[in-house]
mmCIF file of C-alpha atoms and ligand atoms in Angstrom:
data_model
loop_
_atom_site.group_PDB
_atom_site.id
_atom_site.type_symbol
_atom_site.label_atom_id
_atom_site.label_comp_id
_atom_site.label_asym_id
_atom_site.label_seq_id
_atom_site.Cartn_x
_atom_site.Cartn_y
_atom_site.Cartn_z
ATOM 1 C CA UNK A 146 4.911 -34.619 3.751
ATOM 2 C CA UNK A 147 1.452 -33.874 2.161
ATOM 3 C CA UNK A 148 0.564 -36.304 -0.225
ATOM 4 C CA UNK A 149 0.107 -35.086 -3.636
ATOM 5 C CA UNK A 150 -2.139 -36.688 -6.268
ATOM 6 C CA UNK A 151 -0.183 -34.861 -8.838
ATOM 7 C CA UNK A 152 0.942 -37.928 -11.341
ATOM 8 C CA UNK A 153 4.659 -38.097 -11.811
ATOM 9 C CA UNK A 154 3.571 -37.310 -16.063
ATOM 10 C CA UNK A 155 2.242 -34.202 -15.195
ATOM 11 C CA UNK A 156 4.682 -31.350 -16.640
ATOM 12 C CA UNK A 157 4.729 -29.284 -13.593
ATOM 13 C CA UNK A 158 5.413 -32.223 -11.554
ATOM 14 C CA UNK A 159 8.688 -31.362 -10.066
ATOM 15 C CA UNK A 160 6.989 -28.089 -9.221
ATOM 16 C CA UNK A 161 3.975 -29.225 -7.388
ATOM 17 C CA UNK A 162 6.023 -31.374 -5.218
ATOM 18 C CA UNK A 163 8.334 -28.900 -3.865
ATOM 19 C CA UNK A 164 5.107 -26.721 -3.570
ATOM 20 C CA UNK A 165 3.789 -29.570 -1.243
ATOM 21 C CA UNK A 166 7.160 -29.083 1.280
ATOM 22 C CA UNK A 167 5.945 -25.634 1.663
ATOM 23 C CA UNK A 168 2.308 -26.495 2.729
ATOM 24 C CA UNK A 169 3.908 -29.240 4.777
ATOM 25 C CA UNK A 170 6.011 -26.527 6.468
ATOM 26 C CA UNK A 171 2.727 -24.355 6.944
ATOM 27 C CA UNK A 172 0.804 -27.351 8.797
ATOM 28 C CA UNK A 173 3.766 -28.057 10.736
ATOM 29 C CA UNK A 174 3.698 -24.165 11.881
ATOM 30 C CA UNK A 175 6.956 -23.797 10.505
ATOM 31 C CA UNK A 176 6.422 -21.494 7.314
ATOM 32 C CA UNK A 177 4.486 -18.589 7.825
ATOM 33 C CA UNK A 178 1.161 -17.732 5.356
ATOM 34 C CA UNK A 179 3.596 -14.731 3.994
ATOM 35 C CA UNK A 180 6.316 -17.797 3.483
ATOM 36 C CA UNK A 181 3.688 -18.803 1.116
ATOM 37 C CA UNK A 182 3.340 -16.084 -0.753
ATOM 38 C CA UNK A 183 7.206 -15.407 -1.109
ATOM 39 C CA UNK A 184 7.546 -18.961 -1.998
ATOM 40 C CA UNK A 185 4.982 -18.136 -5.310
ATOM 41 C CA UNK A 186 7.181 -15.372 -6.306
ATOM 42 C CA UNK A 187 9.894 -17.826 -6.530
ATOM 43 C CA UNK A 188 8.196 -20.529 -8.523
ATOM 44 C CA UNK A 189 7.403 -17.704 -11.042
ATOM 45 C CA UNK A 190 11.364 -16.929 -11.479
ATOM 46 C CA UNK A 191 12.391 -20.438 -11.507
ATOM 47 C CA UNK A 192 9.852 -20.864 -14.329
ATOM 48 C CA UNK A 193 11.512 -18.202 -16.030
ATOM 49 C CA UNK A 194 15.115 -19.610 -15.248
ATOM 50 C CA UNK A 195 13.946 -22.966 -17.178
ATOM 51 C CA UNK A 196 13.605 -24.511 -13.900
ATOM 52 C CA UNK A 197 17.625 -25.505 -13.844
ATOM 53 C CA UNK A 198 20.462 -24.863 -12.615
ATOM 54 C CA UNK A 199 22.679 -22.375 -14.863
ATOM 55 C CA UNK A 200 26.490 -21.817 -15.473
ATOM 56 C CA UNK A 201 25.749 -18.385 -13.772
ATOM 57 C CA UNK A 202 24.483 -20.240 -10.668
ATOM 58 C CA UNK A 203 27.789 -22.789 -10.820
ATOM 59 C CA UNK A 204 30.194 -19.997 -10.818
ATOM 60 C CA UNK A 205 28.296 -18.577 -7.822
ATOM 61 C CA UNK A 206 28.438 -22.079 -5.983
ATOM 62 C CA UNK A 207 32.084 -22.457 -6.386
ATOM 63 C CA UNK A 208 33.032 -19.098 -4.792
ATOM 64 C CA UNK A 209 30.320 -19.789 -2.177
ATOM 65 C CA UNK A 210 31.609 -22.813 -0.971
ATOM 66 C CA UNK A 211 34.752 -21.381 -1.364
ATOM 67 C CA UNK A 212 34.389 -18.360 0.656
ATOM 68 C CA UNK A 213 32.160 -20.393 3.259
ATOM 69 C CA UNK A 214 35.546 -22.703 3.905
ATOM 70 C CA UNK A 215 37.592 -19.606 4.286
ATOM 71 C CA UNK A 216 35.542 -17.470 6.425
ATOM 72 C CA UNK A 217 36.365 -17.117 10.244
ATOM 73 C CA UNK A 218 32.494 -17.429 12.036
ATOM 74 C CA UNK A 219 30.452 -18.504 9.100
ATOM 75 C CA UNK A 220 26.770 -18.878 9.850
ATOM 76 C CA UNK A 221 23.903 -20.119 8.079
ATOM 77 C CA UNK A 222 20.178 -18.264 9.242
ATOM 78 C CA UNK A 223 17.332 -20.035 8.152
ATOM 79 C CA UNK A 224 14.234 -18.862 7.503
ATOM 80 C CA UNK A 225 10.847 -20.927 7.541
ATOM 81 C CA UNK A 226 10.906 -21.827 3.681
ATOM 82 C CA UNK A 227 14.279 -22.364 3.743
ATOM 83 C CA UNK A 228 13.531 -24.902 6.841
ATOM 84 C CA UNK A 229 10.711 -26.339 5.016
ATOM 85 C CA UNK A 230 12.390 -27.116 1.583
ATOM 86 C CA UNK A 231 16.015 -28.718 2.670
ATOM 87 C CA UNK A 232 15.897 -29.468 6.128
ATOM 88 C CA UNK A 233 18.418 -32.288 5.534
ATOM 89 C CA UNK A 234 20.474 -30.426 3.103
ATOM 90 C CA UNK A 235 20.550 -27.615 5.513
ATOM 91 C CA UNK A 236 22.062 -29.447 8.601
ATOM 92 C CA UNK A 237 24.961 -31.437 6.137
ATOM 93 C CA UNK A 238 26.198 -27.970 4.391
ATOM 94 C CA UNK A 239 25.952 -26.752 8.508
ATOM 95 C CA UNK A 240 28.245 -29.898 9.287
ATOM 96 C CA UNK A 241 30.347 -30.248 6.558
ATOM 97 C CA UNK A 242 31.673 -26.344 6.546
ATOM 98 C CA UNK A 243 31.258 -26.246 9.751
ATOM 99 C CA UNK A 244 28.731 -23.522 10.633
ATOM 100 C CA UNK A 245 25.826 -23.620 12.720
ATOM 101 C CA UNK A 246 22.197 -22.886 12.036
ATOM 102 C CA UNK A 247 20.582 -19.980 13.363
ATOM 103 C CA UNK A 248 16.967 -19.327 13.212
ATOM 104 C CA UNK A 249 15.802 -15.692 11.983
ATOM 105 C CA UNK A 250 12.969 -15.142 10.837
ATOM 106 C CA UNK A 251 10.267 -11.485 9.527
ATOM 107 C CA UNK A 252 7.489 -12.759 10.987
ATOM 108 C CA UNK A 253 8.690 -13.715 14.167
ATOM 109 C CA UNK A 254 7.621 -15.708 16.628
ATOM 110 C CA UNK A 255 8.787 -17.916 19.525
ATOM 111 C CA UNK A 256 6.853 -20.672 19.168
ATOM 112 C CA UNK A 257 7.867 -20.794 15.528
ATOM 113 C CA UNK A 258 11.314 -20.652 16.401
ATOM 114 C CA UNK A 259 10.841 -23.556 18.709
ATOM 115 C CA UNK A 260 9.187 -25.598 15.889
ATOM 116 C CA UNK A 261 11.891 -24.934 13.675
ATOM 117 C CA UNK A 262 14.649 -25.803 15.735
ATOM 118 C CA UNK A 263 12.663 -29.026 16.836
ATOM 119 C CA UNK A 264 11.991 -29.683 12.994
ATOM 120 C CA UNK A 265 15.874 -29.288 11.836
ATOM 121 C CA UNK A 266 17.040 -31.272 15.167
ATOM 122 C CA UNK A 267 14.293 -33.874 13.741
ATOM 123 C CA UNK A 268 17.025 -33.613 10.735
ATOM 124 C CA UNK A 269 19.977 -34.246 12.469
ATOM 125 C CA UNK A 270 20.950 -30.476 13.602
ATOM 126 C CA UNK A 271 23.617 -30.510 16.590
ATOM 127 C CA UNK A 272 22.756 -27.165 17.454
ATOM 128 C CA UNK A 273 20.500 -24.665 16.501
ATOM 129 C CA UNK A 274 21.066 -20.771 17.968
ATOM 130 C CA UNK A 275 17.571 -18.286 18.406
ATOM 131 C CA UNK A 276 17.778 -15.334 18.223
ATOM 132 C CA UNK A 277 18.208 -13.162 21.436
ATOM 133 C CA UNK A 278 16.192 -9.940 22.483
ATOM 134 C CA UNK A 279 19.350 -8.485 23.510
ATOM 135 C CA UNK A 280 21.231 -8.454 20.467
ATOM 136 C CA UNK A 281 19.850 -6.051 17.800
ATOM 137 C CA UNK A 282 21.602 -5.696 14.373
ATOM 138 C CA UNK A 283 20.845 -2.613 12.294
ATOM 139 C CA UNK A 284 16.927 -4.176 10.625
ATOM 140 C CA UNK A 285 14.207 -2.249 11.442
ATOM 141 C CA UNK A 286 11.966 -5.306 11.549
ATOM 142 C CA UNK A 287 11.601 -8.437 13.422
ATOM 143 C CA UNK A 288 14.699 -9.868 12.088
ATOM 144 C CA UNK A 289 16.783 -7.277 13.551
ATOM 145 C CA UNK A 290 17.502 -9.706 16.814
ATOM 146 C CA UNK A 291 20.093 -12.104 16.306
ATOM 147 C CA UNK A 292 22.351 -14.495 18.702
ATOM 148 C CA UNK A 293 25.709 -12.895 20.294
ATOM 149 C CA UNK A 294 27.151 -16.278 19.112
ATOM 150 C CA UNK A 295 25.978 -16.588 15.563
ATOM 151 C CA UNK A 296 24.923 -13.874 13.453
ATOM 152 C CA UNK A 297 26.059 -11.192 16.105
ATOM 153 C CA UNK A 298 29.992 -12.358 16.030
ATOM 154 C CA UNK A 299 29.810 -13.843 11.915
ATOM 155 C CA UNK A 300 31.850 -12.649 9.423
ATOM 156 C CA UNK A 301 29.988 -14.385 6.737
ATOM 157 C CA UNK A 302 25.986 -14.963 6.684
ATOM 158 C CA UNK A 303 24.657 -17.498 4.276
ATOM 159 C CA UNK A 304 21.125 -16.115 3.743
ATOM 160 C CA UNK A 305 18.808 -18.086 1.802
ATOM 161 C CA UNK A 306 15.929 -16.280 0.583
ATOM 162 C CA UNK A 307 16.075 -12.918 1.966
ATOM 163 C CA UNK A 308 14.627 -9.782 2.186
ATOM 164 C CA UNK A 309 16.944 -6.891 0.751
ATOM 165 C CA UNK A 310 16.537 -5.280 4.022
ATOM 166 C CA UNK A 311 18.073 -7.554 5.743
ATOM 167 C CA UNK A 312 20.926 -8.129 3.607
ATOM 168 C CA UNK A 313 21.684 -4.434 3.338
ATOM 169 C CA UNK A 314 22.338 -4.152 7.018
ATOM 170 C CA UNK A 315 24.136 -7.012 7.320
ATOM 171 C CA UNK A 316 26.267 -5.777 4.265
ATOM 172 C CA UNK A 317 26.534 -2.084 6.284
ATOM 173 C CA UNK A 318 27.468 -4.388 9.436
ATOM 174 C CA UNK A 319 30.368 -5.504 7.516
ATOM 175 C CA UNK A 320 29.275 -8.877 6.873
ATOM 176 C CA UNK A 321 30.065 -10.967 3.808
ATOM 177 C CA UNK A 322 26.580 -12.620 2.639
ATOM 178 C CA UNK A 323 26.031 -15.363 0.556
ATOM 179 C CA UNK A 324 22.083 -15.570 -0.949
ATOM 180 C CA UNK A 325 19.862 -18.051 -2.906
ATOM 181 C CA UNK A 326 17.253 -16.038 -4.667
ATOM 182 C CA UNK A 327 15.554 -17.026 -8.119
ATOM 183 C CA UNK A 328 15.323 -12.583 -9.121
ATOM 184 C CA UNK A 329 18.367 -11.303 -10.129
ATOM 185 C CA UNK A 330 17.046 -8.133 -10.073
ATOM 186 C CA UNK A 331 16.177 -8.670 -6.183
ATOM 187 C CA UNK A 332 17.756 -5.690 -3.992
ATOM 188 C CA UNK A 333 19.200 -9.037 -1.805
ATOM 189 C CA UNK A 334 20.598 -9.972 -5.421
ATOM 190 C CA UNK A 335 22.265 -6.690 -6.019
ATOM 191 C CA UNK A 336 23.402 -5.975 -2.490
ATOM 192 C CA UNK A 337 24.721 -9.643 -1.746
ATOM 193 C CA UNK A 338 28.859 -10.477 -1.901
ATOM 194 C CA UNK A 339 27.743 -13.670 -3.305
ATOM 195 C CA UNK A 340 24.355 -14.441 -5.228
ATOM 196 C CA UNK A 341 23.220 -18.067 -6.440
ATOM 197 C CA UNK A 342 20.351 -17.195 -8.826
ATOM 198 C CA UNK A 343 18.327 -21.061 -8.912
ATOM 199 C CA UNK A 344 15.932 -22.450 -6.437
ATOM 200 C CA UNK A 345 16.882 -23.268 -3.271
ATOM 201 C CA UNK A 346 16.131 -27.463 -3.398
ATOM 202 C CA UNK A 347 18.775 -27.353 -6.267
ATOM 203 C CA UNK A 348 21.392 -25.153 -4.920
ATOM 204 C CA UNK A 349 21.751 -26.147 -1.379
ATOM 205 C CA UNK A 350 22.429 -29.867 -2.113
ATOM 206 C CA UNK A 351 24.978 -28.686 -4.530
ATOM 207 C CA UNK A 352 26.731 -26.223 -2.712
ATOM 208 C CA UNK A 353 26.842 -28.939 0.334
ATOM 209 C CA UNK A 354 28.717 -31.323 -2.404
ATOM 210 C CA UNK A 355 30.927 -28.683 -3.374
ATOM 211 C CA UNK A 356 32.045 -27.564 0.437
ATOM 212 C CA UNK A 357 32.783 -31.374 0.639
ATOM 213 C CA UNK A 358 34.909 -32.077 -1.760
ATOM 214 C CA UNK A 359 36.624 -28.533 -1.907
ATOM 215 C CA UNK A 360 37.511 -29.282 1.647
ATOM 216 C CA UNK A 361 39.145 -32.582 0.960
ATOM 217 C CA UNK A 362 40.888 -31.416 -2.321
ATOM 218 C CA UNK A 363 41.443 -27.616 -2.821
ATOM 219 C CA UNK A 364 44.527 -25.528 -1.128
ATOM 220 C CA UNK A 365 43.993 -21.982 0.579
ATOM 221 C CA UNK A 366 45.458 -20.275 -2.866
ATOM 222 C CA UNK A 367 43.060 -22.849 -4.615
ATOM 223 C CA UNK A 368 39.828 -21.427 -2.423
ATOM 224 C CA UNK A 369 41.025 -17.562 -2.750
ATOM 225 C CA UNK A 370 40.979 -18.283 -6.902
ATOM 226 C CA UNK A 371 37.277 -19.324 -6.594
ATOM 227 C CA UNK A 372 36.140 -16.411 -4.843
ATOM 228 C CA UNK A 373 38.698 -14.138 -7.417
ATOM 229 C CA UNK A 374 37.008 -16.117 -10.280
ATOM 230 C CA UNK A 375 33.298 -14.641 -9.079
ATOM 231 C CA UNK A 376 32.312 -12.247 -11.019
ATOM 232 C CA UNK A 377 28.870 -10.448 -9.110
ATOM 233 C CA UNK A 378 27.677 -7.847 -11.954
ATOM 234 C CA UNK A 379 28.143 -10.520 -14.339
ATOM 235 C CA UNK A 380 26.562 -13.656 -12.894
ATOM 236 C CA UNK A 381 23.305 -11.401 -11.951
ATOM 237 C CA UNK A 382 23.205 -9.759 -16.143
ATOM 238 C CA UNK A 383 23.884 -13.352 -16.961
ATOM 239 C CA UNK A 384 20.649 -14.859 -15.322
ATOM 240 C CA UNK A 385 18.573 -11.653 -16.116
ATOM 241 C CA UNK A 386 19.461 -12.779 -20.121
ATOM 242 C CA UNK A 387 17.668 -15.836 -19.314
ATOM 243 C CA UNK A 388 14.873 -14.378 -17.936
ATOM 244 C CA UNK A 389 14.918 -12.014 -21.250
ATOM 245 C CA UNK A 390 15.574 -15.146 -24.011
ATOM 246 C CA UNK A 391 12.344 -17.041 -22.424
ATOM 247 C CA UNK A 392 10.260 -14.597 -24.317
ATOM 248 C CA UNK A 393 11.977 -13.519 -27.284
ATOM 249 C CA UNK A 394 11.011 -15.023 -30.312
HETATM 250 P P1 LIG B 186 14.069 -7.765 -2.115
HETATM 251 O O1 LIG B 186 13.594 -7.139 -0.818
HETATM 252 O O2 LIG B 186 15.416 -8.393 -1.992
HETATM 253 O O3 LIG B 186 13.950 -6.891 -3.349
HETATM 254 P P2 LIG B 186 11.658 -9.398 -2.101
HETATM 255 O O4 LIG B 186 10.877 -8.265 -1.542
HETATM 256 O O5 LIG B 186 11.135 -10.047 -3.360
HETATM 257 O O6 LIG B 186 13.162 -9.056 -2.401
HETATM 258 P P3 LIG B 186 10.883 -11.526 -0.340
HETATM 259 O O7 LIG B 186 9.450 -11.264 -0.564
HETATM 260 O O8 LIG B 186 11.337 -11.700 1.056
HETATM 261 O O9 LIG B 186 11.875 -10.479 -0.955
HETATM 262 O O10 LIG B 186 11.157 -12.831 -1.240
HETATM 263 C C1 LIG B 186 12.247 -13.580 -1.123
HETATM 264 C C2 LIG B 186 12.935 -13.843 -2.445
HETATM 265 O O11 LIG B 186 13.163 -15.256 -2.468
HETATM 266 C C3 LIG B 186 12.186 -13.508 -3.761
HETATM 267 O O12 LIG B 186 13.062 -12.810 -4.605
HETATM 268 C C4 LIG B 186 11.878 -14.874 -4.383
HETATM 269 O O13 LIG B 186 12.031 -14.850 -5.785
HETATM 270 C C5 LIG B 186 12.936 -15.751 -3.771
HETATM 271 N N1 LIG B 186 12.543 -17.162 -3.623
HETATM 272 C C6 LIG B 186 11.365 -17.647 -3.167
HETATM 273 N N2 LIG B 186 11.371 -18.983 -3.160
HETATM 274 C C7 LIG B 186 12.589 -19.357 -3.611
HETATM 275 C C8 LIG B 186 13.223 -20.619 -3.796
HETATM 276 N N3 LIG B 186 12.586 -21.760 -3.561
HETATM 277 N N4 LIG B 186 14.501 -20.631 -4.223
HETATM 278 C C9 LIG B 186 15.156 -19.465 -4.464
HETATM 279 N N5 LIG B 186 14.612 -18.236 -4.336
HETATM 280 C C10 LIG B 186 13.345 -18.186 -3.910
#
């Protein structure tokens, strides 16, 4: 971790720290200098959001975890922010559905891979999959190469911060996917089965807690009337209000 001199008083404390897990990721060579940039254009929504986690982002949690315990070859791709920000929380949602971890990243490269995989093994990761050269989905980038026994074979993809690309062809694939992304109005957003508008360092942890207890507690029936409760054109219009009431006066 870099060490911030931000004092705890400062109002954008919270902020600033989680800002200083993706420079940590950067020196580590695990986030890329475009990671950083994405990462901006997140703080800016989650300022709008209030910086909380909303009932829209609740009701989006439940029928995640939900659909995550129900799902035949779920699979959770991580990105380098995603890496950066909950390592931890990463590997104990990967456990506790279970699901493994499968690096995928735009700006690709193997050495970055590596260091992610070595950085969420550092966090207690079983296994981590890479992506293969042989295996192609339908992406017309980098992240079109996945692994023929994660992402290839899944039938649900939790995506954390994505790219709308992406999520489109996984989507046209006939994959389920399941994102975190602070813009509601993202094309990821829109084309996602399941979208958790809040940050990432707030969702994840709670969407781990929620796997675990739904998976101790809840029935089959009780898991299908999560995902029927989910309501996707709703939840997004719901967070875009709250984008809208932070400036109306
Ligand atoms: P799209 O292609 O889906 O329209 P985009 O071009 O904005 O989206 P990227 O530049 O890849 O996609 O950005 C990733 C998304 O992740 C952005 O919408 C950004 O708001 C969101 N994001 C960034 N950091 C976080 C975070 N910490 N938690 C949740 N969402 C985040």
């Amino acid at each position: 971790m870099t060490p911030s001199d931000t004092p705890q008083s400062h109002p954008r404390y919270t902020s600033l720290r989680i800002r200083d897990r993706i420079v940590d990721g950067l020196r580590r060579g695990i986030t890329s200098e475009h990671g950083l940039l994405a990462h901006g254009r997140g703080e800016a929504f989650d300022y709008l959001v209030g910086e909380r986690t909303h009932a829209f982002a609740n009701a989006a949690i439940e029928a995640a975890a939900a659909k995550m315990l129900l799902a035949k070859t779920p699979v959770i791709s991580v990105n380098g922010n995603a890496a950066a920000l909950v390592p931890d929380d990463l590997v104990k949602l990967s456990r506790a559905v279970p699901a493994p971890l499968e690096v995928n990243l735009f700006h690709r490269s193997e050495k970055r891979e590596r260091l992610i995989r070595e950085f969420l093994v550092e966090h207690g990761a079983d296994t981590v999959l890479l992506p293969s050269k042989n295996y192609a989905n339908g992406v017309d980038s980098n992240r079109r190469f996945v692994n023929p026994m994660g992402i290839s074979v899944a039938d649900l993809v939790f995506v954390p911060l994505e790219d709308g690309d992406r999520c489109e062809a996984l989507r046209a694939a006939g994959k389920e996917v399941i994102t975190v992304d602070l813009n509601p109005a993202s094309r990821t957003a829109e084309s996602a089965t399941i979208a958790i508008v809040d940050n990432i360092v707030r969702a994840v942890p709670i969407l781990s807690r929620i796997v675990q207890d739904l998976k101790a507690t809840a029935t089959p029936e009780e898991l299908a009337d999560n995902i029927e409760r989910y309501e996707h054109t709703t939840v997004l219009a719901a967070a875009r209000r709250q984008i809208v009431d932070k400036f109306s006066v």
